[in-house]
Short mmCIF file of C-alpha atoms and ligand atoms in Angstrom, two decimals:
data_model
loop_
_atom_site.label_atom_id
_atom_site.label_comp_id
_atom_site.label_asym_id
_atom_site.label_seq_id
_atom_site.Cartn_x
_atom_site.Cartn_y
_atom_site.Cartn_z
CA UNK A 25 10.00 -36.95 21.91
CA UNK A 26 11.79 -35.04 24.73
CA UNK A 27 11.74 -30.83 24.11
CA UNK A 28 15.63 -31.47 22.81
CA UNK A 29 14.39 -33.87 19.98
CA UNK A 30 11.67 -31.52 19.30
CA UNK A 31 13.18 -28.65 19.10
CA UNK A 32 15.68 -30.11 17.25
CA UNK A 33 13.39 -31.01 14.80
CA UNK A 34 11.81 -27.32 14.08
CA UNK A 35 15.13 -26.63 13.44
CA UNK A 36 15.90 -29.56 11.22
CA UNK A 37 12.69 -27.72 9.17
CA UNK A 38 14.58 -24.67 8.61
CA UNK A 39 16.16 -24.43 4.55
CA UNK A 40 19.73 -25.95 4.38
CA UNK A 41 19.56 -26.79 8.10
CA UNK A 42 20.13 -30.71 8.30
CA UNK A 43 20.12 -33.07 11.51
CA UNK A 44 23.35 -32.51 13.08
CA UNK A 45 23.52 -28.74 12.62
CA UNK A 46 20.15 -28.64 14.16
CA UNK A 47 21.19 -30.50 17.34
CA UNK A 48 24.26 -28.32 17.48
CA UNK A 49 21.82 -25.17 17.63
CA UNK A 50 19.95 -27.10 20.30
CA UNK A 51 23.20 -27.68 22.49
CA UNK A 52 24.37 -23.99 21.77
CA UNK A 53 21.20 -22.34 23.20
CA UNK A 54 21.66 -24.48 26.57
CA UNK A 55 25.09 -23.03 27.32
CA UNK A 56 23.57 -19.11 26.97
CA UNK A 57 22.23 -17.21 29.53
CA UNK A 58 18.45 -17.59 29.71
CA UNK A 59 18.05 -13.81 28.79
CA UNK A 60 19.52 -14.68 25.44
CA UNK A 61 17.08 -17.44 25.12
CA UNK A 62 14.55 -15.17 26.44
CA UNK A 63 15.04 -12.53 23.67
CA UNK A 64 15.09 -14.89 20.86
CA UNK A 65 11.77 -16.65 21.88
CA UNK A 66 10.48 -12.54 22.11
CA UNK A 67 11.59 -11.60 19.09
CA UNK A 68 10.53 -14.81 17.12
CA UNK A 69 6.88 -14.12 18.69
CA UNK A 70 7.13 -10.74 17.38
CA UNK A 71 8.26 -11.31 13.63
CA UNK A 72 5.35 -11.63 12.11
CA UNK A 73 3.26 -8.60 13.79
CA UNK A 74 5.98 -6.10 12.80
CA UNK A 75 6.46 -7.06 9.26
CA UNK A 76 4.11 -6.88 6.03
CA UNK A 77 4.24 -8.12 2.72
CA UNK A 78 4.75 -4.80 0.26
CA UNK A 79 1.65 -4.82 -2.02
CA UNK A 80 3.12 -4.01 -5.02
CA UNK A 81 6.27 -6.69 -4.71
CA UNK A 82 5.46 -8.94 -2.07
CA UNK A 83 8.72 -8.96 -0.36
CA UNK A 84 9.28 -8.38 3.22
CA UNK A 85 9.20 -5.36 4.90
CA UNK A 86 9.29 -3.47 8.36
CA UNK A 87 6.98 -0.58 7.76
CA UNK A 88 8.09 2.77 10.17
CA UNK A 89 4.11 3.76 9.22
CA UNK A 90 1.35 2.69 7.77
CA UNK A 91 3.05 2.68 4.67
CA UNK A 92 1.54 -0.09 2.41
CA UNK A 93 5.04 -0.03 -0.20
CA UNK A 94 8.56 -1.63 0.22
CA UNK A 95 11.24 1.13 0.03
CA UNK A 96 12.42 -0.30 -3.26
CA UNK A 97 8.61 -0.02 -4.60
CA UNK A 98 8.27 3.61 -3.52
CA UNK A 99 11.62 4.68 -4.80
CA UNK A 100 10.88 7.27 -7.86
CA UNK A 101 14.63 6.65 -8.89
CA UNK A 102 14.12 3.17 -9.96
CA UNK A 103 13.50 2.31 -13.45
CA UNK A 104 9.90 1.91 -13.58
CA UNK A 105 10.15 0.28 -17.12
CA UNK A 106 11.71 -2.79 -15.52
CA UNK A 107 10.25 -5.05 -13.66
CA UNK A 108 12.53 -8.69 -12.37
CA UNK A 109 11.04 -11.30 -11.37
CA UNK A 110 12.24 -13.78 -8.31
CA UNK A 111 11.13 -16.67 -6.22
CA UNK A 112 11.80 -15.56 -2.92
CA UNK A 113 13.09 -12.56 -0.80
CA UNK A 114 16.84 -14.21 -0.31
CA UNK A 115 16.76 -14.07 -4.07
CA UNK A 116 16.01 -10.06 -4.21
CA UNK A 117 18.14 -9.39 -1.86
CA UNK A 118 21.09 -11.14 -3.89
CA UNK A 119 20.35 -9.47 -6.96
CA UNK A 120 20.25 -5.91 -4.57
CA UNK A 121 23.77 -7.18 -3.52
CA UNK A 122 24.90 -6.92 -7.20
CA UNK A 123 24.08 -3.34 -7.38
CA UNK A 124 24.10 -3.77 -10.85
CA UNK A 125 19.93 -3.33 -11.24
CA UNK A 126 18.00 -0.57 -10.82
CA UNK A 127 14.39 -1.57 -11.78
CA UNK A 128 11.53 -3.19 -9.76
CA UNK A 129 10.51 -6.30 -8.71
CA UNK A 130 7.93 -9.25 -8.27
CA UNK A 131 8.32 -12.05 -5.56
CA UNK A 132 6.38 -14.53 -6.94
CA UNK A 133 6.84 -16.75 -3.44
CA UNK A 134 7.25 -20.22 -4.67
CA UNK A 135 8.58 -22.40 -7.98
CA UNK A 136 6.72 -24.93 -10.07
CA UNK A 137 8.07 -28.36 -9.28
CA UNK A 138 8.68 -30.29 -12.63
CA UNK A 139 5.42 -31.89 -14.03
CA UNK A 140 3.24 -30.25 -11.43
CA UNK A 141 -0.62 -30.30 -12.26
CA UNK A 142 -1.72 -26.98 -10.44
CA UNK A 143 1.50 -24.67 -11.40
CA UNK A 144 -1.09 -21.68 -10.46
CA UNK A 145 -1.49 -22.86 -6.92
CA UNK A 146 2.28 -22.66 -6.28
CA UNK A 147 3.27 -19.02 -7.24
CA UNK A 148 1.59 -15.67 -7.57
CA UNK A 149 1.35 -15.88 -10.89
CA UNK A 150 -2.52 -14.11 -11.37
CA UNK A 151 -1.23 -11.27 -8.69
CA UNK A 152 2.10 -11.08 -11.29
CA UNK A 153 -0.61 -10.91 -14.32
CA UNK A 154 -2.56 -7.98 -12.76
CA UNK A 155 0.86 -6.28 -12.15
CA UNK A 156 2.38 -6.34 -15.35
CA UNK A 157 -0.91 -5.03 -17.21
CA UNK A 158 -1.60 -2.26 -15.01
CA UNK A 159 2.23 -1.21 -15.40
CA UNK A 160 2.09 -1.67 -19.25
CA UNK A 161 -1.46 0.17 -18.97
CA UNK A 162 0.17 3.11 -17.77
CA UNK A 163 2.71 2.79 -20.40
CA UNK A 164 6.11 2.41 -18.80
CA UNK A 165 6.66 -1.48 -18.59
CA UNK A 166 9.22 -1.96 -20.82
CA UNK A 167 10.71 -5.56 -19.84
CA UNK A 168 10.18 -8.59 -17.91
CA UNK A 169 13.37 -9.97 -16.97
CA UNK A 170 12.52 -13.66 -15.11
CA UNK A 171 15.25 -14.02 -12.82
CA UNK A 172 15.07 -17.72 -11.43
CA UNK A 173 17.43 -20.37 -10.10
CA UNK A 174 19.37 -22.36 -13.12
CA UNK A 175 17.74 -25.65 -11.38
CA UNK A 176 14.83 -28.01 -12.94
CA UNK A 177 12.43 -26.45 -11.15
CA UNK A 178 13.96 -23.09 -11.28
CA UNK A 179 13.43 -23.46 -15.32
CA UNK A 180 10.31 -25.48 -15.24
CA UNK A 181 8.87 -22.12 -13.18
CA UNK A 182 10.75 -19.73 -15.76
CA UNK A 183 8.93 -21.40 -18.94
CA UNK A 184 5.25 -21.11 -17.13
CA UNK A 185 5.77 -17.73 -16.18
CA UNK A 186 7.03 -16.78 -20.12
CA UNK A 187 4.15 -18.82 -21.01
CA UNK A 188 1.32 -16.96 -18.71
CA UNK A 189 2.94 -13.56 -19.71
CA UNK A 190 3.31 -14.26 -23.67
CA UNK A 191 -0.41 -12.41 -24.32
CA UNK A 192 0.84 -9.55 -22.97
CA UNK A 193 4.12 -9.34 -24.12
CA UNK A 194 2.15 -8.95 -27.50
CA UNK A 195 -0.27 -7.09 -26.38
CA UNK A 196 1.52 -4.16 -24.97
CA UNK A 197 5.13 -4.91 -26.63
CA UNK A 198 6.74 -5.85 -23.50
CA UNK A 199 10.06 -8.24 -23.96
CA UNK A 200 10.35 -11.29 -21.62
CA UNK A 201 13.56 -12.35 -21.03
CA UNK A 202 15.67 -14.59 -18.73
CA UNK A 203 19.12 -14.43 -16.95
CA UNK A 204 22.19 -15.13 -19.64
CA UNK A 205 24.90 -17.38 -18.74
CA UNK A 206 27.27 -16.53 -16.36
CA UNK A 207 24.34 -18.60 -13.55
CA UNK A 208 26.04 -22.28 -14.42
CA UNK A 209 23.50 -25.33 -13.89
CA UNK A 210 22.08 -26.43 -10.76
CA UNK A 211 23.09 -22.82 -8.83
CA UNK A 212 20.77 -21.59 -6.48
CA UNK A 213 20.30 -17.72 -7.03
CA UNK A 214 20.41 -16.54 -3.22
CA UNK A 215 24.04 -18.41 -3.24
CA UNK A 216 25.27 -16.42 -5.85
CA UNK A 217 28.14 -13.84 -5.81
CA UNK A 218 27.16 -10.32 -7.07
CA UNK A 219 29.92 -10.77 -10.14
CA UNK A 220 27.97 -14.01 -11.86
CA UNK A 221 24.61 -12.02 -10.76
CA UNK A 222 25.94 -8.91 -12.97
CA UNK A 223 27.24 -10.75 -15.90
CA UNK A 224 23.85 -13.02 -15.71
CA UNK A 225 21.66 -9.48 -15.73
CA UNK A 226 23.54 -8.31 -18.21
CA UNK A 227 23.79 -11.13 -21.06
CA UNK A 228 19.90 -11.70 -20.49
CA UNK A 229 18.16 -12.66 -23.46
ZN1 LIG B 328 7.90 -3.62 -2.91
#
């Protein structure tokens, strides 16, 4: 493969990113100025060293410190009595769109695909665990809300989550619940619009 076919295909990796839009990237980056190209490859090699994974949430985060919480996580103005759960960032950041929530949240990183033998492997479901009975030790875990995409997969990874957090839903009289309607079959949460992620908070059940 020459470096355009390669570089096509790290492209072609990327989510929703499919052969011809990655060989249109490829063509677009020869016609800019090799400063452009320059700054890109810098800031790509930088990425990882100047973000960090919040330790209470796991989202993404650019830390001004040596702060170890997201600014969501360290907020005292969100409801500590809720906590949402997601898949991935894009997800969070589409329910934060909504403005319509005002609790915390879990990124649990992954989803379960149907019939999959080692659903633990795939999310952060024992770090989620540890999470919801230290918040419901301290006594102000109120709800679970799992917030997932309306997809096989997305409900296959809803029902093991309900399922690993049922004990504890007992045990400290938490309520688990999932996004209402308003989310119609197959949609992706990141793609949708703050309206349907309102009326989907709200008729949770
Ligand atoms: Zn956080």
């Amino acid at each position: 493969m020459d470096i355009i076919e390669t570089l096509t295909e790290k492209f072609r990796s990327f989510p929703g990113i499919g052969s011809r839009q990655a060989h249109r990237f490829v063509y677009y980056l020869l016609m800019r100025p090799q400063s452009e190209l320059d700054e890109l490859a810098s800031l790509i090699q930088r990425l990882r060293a100047h973000v960090r994974t919040c330790s209470a949430c796991n989202r993404f985060f650019t830390p001004t410190g040596d702060e170890a919480l997201c600014k969501t996580c360290a907020d005292p103005n969100r409801d500590a009595g809720l906590l949402l759960v997601v898949e991935k960032d894009v997800d969070l950041d589409a329910i934060e769109r909504g403005n319509s929530y005002s609790g915390h949240y879990f990124v649990l990183g992954g989803s379960i695909p149907v019939l999959d033998e080692q659903p633990q492997t795939k999310i952060r479901v024992t770090q989620l665990i540890t999470l919801v009975q230290a918040r419901a030790q301290q006594g102000d875990l109120r709800e679970v809300i799992i917030a997932l995409s309306a997809t096989p997969q997305g409900d296959n990874t809803a029902e093991y989550v309900r399922q690993q957090l049922a004990p504890y839903s007992d045990r400290y009289n938490i309520s688990i619940t999932v996004l209402g309607r308003g989310l119609s079959t197959g949609s992706e949460l990141e793609y949708a619009d703050p309206d349907t992620i309102s009326s989907a908070l709200h008729n949770r059940q």
